[in-house]
mmCIF file of C-alpha atoms and ligand atoms in Angstrom:
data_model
loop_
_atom_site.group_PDB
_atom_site.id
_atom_site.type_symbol
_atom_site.label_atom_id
_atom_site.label_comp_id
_atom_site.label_asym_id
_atom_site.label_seq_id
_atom_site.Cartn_x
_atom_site.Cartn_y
_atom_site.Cartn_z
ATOM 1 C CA UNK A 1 -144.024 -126.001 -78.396
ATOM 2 C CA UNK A 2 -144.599 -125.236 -82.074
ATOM 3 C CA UNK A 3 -148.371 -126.123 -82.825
ATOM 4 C CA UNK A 4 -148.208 -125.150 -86.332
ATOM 5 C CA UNK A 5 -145.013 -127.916 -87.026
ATOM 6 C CA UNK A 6 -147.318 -130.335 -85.421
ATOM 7 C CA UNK A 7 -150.398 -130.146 -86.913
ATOM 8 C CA UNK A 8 -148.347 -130.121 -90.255
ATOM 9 C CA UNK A 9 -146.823 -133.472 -89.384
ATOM 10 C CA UNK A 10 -149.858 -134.700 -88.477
ATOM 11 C CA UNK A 11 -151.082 -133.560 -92.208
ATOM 12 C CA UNK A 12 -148.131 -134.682 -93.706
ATOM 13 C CA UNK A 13 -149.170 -138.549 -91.865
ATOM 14 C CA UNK A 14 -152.766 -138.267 -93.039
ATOM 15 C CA UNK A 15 -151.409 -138.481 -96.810
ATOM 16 C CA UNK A 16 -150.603 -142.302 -95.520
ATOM 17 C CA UNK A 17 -153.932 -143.112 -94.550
ATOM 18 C CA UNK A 18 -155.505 -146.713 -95.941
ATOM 19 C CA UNK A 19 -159.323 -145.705 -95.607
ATOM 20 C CA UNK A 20 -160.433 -147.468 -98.396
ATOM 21 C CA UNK A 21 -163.593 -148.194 -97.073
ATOM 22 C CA UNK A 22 -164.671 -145.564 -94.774
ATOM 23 C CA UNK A 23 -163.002 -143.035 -97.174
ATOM 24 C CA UNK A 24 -162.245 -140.949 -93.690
ATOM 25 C CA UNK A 25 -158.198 -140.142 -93.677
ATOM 26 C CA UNK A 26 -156.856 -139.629 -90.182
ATOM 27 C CA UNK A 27 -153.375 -138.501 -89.702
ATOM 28 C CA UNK A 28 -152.072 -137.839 -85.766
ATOM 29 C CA UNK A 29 -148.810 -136.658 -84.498
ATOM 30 C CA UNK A 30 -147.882 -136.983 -81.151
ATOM 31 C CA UNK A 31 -144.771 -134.973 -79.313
ATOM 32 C CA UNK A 32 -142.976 -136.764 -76.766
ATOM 33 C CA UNK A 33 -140.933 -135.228 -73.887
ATOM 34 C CA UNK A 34 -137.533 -135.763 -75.434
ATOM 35 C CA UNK A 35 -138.613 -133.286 -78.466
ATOM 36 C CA UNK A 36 -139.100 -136.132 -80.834
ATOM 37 C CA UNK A 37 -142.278 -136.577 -82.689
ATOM 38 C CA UNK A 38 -144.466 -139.855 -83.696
ATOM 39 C CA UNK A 39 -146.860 -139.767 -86.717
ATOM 40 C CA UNK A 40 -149.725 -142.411 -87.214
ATOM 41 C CA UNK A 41 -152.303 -142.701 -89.613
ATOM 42 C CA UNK A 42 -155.454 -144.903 -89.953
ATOM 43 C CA UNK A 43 -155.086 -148.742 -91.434
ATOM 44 C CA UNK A 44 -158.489 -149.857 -91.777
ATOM 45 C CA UNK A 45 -158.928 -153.606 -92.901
ATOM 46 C CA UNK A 46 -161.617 -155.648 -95.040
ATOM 47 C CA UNK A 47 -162.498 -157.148 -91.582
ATOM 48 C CA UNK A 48 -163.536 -153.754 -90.134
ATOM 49 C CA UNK A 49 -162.865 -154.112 -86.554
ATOM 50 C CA UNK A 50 -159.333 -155.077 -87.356
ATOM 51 C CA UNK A 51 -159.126 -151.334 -88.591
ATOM 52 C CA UNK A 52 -156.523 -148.834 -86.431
ATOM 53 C CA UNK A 53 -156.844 -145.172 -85.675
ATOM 54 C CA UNK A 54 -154.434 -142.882 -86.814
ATOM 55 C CA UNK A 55 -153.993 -141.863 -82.595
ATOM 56 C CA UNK A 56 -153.488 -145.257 -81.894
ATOM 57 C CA UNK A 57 -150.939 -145.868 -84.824
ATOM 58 C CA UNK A 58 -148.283 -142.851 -83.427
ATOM 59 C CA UNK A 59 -148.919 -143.987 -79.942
ATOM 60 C CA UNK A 60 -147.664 -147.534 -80.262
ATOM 61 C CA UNK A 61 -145.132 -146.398 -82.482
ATOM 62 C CA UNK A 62 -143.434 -144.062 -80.262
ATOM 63 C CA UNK A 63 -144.176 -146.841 -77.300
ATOM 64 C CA UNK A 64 -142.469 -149.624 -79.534
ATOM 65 C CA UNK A 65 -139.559 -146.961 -79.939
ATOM 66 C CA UNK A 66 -139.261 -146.601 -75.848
ATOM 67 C CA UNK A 67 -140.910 -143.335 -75.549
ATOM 68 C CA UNK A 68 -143.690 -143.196 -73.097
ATOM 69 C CA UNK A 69 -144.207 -139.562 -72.132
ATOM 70 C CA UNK A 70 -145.907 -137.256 -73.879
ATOM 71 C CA UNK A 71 -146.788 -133.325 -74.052
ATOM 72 C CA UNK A 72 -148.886 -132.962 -76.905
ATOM 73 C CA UNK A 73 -151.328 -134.805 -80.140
ATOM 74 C CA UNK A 74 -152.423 -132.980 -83.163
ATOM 75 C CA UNK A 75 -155.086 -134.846 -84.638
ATOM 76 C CA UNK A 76 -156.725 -133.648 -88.568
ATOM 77 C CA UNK A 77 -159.449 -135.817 -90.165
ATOM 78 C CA UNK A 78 -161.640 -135.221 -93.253
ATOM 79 C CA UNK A 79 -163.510 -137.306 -95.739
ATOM 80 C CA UNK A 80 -161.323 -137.969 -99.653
ATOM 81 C CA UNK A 81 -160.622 -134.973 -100.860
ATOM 82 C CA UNK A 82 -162.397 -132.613 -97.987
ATOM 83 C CA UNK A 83 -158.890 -131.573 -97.092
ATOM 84 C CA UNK A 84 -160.315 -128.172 -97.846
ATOM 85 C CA UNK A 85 -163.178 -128.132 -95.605
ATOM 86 C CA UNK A 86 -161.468 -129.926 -92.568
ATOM 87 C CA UNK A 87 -164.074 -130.830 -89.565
ATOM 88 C CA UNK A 88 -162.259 -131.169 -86.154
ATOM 89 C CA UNK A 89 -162.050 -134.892 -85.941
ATOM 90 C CA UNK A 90 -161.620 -136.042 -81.893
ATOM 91 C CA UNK A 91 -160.382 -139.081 -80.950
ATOM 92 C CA UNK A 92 -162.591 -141.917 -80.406
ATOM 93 C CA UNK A 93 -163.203 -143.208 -76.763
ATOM 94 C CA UNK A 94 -160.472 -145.754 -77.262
ATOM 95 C CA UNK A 95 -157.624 -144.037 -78.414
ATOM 96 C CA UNK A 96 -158.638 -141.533 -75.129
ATOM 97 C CA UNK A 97 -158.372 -144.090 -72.984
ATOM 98 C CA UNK A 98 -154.882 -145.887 -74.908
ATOM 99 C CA UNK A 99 -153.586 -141.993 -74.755
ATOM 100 C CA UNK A 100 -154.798 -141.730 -70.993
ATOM 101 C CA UNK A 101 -152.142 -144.877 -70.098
ATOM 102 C CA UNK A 102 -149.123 -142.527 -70.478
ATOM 103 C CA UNK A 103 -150.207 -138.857 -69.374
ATOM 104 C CA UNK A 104 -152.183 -137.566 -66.068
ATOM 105 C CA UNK A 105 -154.598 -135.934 -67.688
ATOM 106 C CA UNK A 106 -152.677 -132.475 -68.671
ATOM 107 C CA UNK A 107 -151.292 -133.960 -72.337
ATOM 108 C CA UNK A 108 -152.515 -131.267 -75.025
ATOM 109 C CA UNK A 109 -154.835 -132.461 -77.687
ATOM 110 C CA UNK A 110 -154.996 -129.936 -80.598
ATOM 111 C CA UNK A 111 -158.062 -130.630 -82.692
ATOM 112 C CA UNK A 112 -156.814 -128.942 -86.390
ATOM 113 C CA UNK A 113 -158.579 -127.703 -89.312
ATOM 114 C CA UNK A 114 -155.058 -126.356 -91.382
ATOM 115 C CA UNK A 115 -151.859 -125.304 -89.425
ATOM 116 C CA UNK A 116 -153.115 -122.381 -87.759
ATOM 117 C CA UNK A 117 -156.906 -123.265 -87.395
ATOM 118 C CA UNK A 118 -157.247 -125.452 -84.277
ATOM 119 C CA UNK A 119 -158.849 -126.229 -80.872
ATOM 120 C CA UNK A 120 -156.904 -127.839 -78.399
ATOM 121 C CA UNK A 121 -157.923 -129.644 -75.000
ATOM 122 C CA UNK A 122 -156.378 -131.317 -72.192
ATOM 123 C CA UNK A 123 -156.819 -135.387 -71.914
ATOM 124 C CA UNK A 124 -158.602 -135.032 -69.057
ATOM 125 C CA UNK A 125 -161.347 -132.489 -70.399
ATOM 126 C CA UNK A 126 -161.807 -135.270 -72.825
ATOM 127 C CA UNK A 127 -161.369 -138.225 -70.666
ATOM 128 C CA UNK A 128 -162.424 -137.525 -67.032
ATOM 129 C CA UNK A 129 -162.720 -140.371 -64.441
ATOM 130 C CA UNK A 130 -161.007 -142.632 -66.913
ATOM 131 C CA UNK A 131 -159.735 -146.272 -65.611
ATOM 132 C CA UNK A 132 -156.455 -146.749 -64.991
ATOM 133 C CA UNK A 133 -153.788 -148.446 -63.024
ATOM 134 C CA UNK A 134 -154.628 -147.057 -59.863
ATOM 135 C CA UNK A 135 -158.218 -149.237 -60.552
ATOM 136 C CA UNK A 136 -155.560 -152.305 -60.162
ATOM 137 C CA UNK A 137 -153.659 -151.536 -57.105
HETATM 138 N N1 THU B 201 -160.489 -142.671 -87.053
HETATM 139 C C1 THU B 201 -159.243 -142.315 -86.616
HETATM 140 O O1 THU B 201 -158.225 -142.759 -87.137
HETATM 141 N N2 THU B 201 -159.156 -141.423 -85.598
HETATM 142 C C2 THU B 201 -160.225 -140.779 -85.045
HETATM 143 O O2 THU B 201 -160.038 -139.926 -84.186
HETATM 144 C C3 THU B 201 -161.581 -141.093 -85.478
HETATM 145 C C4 THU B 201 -161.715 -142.203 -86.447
HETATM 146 C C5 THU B 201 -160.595 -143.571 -88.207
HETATM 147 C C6 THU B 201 -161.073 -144.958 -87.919
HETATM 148 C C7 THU B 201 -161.615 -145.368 -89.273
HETATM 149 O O3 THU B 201 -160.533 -145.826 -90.087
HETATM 150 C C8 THU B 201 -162.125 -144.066 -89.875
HETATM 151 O O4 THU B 201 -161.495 -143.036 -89.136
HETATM 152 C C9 THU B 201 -163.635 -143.906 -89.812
HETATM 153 O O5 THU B 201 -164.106 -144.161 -88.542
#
């Protein structure tokens, strides 16, 4: 897998972030089994719970394309204009446990301050004892 090709795509998705009022751009790409690659970004709203993480956003997008396995998510975040002076921006509990539906625990998160600065993670180091559909059977 190439990291560096996608954390840029991830960066390339982050230039489409609508953050206008927590001025915090999120851009995620995902990597699904087949090779092909999902981007999201964040779409916050005036009613702020109706907001959507960037994570979130390339998850459903893939899933509304028919792809539901995944290897890998590269995930940059930074205040306007801090593209510079990138902190590692983790996903929040939800989009862990919306990423946890469709991976055992093993898919790669990659954590990325530019295309070659990063810190990557399994699911599971990030999500243990998670609830899932084995809680239903
Ligand atoms: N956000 C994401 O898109 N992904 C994360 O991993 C953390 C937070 C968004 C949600 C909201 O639009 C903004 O960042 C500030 O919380």
């Amino acid at each position: 897998m190439d990291t560096g090709f996608l954390i840029k795509q991830a960066i390339e998705a982050q230039k489409q972030a609508y953050a206008p009022y927590s001025g915090f751009r999120v851009g995620a790409a995902i990597l699904c089994t087949d090779g092909s690659i999902y981007t999201g970004c964040n779409v916050e709203n005036a009613a702020y719970s109706a907001s959507n993480c960037a994570e979130r956003t390339a998850v459903f997008k893939a899933v509304s394309d028919g792809r539901h396995r995944f290897l890998a998510i590269a995930v940059v975040g930074n205040l306007e204009g801090r593209e510079n002076e990138r902190e590692l921006c983790a996903p929040c509990g939800v989009c862990r446990q919306v990423l946890s539906e469709f991976t055992d625990g093993s898919l790669r998160v990659i954590l990325a301050r530019s295309e070659t600065e990063y810190e990557e993670y399994t699911l599971k180091e990030l999500l243990p004892l998670q609830f899932s559909k084995k809680n239903l059977q």
